[in-house]
mmCIF file with all atom_site columns, C-alpha atoms and ligand atoms in Angstrom:
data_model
loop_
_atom_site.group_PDB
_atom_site.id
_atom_site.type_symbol
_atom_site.label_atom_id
_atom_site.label_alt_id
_atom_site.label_comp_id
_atom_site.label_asym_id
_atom_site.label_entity_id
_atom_site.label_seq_id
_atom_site.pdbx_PDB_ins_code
_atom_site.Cartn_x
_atom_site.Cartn_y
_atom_site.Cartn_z
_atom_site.occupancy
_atom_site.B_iso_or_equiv
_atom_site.pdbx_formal_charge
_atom_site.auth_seq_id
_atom_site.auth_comp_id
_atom_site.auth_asym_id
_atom_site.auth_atom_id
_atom_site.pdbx_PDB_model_num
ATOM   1   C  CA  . UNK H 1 1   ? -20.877 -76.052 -9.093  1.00 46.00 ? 170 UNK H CA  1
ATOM   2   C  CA  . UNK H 1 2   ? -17.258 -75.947 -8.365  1.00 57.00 ? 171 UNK H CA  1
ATOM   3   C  CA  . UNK H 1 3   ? -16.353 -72.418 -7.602  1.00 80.00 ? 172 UNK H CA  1
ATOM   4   C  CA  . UNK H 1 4   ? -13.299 -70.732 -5.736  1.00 90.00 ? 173 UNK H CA  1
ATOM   5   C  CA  . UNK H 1 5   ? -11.103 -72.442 -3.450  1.00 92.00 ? 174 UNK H CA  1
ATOM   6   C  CA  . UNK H 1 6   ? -10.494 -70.498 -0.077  1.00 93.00 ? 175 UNK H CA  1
ATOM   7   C  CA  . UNK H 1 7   ? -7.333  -69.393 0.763   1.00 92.00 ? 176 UNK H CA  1
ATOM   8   C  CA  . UNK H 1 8   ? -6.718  -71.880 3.284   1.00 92.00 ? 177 UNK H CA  1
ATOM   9   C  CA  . UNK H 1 9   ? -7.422  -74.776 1.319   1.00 92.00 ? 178 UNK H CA  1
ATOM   10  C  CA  . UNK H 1 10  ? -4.658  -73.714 -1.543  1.00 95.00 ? 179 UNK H CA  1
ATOM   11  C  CA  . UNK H 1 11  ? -2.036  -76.689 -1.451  1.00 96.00 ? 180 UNK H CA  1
ATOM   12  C  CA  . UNK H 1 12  ? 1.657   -75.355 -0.962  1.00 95.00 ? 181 UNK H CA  1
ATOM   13  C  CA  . UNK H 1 13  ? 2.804   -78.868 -1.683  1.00 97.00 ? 182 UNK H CA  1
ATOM   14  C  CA  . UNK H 1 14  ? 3.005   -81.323 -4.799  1.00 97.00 ? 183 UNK H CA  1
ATOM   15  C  CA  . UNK H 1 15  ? 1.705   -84.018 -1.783  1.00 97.00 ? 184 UNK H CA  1
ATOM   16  C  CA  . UNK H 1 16  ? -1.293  -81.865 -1.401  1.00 97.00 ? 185 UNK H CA  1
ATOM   17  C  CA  . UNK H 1 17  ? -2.199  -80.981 -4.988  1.00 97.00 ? 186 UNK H CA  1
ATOM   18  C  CA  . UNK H 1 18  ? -2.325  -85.065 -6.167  1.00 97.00 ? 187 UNK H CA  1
ATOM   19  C  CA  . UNK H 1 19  ? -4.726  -85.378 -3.598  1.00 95.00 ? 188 UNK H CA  1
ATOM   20  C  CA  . UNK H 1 20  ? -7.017  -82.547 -5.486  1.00 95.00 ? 189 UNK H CA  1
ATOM   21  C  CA  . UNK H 1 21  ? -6.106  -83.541 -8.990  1.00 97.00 ? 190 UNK H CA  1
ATOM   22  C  CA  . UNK H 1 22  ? -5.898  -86.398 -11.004 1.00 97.00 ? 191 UNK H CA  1
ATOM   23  C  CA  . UNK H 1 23  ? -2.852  -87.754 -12.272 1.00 97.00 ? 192 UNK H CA  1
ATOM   24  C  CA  . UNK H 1 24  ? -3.439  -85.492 -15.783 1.00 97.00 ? 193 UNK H CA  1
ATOM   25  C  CA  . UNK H 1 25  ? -4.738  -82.460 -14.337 1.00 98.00 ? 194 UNK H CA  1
ATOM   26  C  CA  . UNK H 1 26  ? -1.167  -82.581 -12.211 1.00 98.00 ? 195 UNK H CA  1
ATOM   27  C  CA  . UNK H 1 27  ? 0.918   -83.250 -14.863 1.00 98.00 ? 196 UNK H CA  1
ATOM   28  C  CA  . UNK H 1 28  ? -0.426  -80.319 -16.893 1.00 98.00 ? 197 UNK H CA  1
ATOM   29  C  CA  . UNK H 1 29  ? -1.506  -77.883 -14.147 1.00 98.00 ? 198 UNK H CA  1
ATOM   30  C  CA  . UNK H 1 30  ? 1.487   -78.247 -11.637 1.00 98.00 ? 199 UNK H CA  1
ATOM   31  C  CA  . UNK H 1 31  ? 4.415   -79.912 -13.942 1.00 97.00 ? 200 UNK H CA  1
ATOM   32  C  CA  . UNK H 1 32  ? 3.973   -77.603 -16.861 1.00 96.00 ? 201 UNK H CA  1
ATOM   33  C  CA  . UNK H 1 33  ? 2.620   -80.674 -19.457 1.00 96.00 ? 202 UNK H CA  1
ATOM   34  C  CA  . UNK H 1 34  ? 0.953   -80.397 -22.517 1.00 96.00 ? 203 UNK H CA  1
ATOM   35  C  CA  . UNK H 1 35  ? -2.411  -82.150 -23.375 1.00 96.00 ? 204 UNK H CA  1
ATOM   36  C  CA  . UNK H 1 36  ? -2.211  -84.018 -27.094 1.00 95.00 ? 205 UNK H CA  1
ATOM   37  C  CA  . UNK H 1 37  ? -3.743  -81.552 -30.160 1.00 96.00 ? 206 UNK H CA  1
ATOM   38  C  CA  . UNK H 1 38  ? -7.738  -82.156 -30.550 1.00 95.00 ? 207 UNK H CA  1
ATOM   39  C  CA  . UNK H 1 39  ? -7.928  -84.303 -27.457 1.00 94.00 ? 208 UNK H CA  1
ATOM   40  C  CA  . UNK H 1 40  ? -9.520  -81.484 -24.815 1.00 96.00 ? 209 UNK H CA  1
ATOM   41  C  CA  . UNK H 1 41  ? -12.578 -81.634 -24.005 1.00 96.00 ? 210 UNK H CA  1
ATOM   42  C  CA  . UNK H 1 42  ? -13.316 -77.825 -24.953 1.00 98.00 ? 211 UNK H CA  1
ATOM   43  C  CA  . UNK H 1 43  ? -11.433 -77.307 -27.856 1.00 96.00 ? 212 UNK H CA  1
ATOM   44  C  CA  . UNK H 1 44  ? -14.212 -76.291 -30.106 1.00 95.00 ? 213 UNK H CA  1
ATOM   45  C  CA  . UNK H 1 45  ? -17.006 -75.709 -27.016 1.00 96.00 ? 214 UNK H CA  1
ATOM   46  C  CA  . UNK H 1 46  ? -18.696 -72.145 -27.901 1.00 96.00 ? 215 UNK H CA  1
ATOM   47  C  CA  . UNK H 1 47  ? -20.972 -72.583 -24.770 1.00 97.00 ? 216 UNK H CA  1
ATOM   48  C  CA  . UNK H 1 48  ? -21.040 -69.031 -23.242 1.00 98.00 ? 217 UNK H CA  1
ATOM   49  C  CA  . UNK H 1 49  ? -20.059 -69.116 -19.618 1.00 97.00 ? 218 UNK H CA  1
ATOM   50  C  CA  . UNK H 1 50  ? -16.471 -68.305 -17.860 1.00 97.00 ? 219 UNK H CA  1
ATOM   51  C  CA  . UNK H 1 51  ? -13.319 -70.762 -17.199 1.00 98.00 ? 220 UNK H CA  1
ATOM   52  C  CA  . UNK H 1 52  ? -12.250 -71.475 -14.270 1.00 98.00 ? 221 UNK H CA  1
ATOM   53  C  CA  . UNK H 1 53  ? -8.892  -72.204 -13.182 1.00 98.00 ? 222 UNK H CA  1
ATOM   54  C  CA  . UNK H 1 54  ? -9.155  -76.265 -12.537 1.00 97.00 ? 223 UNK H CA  1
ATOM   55  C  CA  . UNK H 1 55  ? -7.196  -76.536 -9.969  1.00 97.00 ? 224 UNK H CA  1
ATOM   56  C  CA  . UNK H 1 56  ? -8.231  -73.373 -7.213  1.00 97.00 ? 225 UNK H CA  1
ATOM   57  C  CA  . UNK H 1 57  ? -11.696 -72.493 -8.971  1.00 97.00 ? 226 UNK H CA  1
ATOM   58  C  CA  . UNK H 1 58  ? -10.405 -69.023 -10.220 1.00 97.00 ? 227 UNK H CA  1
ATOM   59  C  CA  . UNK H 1 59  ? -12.258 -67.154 -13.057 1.00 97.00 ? 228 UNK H CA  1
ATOM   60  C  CA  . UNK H 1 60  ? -9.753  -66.892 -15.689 1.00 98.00 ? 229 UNK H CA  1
ATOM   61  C  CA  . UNK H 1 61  ? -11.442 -66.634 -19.597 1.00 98.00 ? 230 UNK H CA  1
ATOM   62  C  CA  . UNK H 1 62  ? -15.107 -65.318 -20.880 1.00 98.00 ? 231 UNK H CA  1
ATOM   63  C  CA  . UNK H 1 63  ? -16.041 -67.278 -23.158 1.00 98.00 ? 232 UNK H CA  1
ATOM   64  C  CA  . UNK H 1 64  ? -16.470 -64.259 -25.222 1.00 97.00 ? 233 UNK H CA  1
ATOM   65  C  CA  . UNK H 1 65  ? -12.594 -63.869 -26.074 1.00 97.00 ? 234 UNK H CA  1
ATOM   66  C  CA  . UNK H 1 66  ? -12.359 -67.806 -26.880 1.00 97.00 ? 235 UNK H CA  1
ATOM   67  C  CA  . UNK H 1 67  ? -11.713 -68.037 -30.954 1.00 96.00 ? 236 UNK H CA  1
ATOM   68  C  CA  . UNK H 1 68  ? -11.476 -70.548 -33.469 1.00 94.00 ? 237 UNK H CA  1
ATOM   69  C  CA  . UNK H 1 69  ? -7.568  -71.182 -34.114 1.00 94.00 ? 238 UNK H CA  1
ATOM   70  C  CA  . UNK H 1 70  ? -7.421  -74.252 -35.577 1.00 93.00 ? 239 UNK H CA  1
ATOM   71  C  CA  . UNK H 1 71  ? -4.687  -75.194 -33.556 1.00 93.00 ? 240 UNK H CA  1
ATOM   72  C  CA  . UNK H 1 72  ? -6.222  -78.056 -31.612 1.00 96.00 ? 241 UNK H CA  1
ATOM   73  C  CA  . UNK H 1 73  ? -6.469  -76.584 -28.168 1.00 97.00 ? 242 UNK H CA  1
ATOM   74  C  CA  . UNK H 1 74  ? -9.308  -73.979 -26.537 1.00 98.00 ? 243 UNK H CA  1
ATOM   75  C  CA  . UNK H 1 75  ? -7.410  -70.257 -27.695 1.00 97.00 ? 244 UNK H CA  1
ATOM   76  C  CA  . UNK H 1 76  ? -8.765  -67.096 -26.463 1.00 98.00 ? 245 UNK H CA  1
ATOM   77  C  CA  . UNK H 1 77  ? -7.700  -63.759 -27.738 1.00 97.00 ? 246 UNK H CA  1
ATOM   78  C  CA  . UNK H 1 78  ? -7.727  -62.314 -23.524 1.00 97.00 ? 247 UNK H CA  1
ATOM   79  C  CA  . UNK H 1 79  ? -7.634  -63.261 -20.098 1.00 98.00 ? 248 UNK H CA  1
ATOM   80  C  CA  . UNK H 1 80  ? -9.920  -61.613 -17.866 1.00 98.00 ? 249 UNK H CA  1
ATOM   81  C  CA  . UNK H 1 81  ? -8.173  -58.980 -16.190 1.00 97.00 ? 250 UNK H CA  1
ATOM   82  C  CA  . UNK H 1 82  ? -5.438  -59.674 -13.692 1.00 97.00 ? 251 UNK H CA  1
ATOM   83  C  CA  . UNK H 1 83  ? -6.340  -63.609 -13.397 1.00 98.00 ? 252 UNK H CA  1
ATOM   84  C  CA  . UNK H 1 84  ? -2.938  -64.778 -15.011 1.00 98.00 ? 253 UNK H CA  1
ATOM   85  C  CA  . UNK H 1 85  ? 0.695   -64.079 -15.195 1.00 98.00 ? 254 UNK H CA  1
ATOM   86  C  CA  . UNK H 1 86  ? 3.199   -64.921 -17.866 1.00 98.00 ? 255 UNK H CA  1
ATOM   87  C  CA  . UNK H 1 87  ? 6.521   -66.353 -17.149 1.00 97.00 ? 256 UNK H CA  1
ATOM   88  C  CA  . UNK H 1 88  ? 9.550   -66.471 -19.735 1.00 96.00 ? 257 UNK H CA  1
ATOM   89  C  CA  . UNK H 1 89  ? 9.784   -70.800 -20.875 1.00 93.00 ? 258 UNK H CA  1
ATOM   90  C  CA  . UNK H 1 90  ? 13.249  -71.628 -22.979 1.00 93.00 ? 259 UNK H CA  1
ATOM   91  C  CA  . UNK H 1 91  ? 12.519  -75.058 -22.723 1.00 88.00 ? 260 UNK H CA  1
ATOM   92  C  CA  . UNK H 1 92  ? 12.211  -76.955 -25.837 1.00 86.00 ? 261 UNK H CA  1
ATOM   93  C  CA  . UNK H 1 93  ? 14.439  -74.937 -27.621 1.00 91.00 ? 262 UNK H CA  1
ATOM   94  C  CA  . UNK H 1 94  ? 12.152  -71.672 -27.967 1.00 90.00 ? 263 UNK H CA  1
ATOM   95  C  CA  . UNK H 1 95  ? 11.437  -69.173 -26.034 1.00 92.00 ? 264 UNK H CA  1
ATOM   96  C  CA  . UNK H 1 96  ? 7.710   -68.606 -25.370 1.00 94.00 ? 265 UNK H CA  1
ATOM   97  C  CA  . UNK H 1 97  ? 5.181   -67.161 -22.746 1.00 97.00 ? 266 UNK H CA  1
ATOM   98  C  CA  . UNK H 1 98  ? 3.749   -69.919 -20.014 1.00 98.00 ? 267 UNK H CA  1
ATOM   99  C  CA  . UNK H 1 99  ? 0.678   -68.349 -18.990 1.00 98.00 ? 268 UNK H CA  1
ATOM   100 C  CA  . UNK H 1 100 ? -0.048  -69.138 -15.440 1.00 98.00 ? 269 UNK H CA  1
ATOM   101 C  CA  . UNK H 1 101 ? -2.999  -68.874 -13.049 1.00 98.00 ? 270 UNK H CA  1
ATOM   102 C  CA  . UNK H 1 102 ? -2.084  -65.683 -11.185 1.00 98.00 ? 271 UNK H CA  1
ATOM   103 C  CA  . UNK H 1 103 ? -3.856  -66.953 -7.819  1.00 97.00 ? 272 UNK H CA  1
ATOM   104 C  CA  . UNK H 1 104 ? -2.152  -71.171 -7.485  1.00 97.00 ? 273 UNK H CA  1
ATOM   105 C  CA  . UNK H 1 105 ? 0.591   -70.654 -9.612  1.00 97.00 ? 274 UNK H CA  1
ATOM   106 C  CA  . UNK H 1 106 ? -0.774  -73.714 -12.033 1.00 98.00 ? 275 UNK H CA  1
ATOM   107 C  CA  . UNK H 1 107 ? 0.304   -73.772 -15.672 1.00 98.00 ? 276 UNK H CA  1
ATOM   108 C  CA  . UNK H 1 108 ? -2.639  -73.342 -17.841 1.00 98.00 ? 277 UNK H CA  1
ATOM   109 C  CA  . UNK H 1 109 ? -0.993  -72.327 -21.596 1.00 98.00 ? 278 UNK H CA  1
ATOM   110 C  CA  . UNK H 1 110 ? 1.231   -70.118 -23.691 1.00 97.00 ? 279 UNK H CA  1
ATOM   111 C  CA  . UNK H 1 111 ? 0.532   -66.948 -24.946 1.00 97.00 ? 280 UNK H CA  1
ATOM   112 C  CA  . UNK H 1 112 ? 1.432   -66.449 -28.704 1.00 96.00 ? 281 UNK H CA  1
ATOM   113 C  CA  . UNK H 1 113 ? 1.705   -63.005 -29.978 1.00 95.00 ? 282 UNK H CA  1
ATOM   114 C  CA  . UNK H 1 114 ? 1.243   -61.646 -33.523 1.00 94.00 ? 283 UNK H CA  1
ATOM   115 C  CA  . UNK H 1 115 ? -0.068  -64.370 -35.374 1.00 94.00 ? 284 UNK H CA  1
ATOM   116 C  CA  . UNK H 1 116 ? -1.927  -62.031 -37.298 1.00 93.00 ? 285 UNK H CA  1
ATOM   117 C  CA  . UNK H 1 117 ? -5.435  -63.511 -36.191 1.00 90.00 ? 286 UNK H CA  1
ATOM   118 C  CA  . UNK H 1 118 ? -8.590  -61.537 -36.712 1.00 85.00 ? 287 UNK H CA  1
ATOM   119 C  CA  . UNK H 1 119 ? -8.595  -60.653 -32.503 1.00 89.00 ? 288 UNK H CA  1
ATOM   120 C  CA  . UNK H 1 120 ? -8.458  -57.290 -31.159 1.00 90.00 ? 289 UNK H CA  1
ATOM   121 C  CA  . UNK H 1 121 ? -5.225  -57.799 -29.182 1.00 93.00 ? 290 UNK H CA  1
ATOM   122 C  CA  . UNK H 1 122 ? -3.409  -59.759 -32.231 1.00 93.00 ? 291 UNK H CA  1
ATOM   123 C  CA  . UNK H 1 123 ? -2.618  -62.693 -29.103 1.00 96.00 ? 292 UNK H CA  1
ATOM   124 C  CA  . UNK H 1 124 ? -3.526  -66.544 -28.482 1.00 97.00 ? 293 UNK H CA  1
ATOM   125 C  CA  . UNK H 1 125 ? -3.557  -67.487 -25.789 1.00 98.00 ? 294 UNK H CA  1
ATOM   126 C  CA  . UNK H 1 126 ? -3.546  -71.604 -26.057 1.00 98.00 ? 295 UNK H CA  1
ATOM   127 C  CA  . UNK H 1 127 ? -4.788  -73.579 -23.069 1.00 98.00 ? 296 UNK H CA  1
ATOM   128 C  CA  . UNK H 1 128 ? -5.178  -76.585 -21.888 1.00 98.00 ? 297 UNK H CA  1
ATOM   129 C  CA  . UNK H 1 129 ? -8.834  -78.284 -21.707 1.00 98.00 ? 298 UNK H CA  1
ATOM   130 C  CA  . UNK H 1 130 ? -7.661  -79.682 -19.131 1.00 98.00 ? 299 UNK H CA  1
ATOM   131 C  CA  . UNK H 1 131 ? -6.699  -76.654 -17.145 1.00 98.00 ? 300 UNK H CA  1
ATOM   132 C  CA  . UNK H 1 132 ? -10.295 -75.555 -16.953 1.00 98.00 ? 301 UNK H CA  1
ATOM   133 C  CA  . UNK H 1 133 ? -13.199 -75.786 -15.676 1.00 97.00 ? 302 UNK H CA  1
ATOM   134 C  CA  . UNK H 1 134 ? -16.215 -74.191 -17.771 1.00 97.00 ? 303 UNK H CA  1
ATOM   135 C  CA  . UNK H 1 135 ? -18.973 -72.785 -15.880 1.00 96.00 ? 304 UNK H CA  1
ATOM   136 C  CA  . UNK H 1 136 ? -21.969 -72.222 -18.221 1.00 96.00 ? 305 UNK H CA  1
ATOM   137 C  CA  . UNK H 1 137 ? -23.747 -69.136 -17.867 1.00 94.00 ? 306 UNK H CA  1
ATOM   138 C  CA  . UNK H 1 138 ? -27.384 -69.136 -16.126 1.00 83.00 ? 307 UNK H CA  1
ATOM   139 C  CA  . UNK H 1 139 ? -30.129 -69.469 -18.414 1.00 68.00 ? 308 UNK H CA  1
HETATM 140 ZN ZN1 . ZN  G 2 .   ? -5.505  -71.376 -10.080 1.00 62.99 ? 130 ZN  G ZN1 1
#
């Protein structure tokens, strides 16, 4: 199982992330890309475990906050405490929260407020499949 990378492994450079990551992990996790709707591979996965951060192995999401959104990628209504950070994005012509891995810096989402879905914090937080790692629980 894939867990945490150590602190000396972290790449500081683009050169050293595409030799971790595959050409689509990259493009999402270090260039800020968005996987196609319905495509990830844990959109609708209700397997209880926790997420890890693809590219350095951090925990990031319990299963337990992930929700059904309909919205065609993997939402959860919470991160797990202090494992991301949110960063202002005007691109596109909106303004919206990227939600970053708060250890490597990698783009995993945005973070949608007030939606009005049935959550306790009233936030989505949509991710990319492809962001993540899930790591079942045991038994
Ligand atoms: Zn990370």
């Amino acid at each position: 199982m894939r867990t945490e990378l150590p602190d000396e492994e972290l790449p500081k450079t683009d050169d050293e992330w595409r030799v971790r990551l595959n050409p689509a992990e990259f493009r999402v996790l270090r260039q800020a890309g968005t996987e196609p709707a319905w495509r990830g591979e844990y959109t609708d996965t209700k397997t209880t475990g926790v997420y890890r951060c693809r590219a350095c192995g951090a925990q990031l999401f319990s299963s337990g906050t992930k929700f059904d959104s309909h919205c065609g990628w993997p939402s959860f209504s919470d991160s797990l405490p202090g494992t991301v950070k949110f960063i202002e994005d005007r691109s596109m012509g909106m303004t919206r929260i990227e939600v970053r891995c708060a250890r490597c810096d990698s783009h995993l989402g945005h973070r949608f407020d007030g939606e009005g879905y049935p959550t306790p914090t009233d936030q989505r937080y949509c991710i990319n499949s492809i962001s993540m790692t899930l790591e079942p629980a045991e038994d």
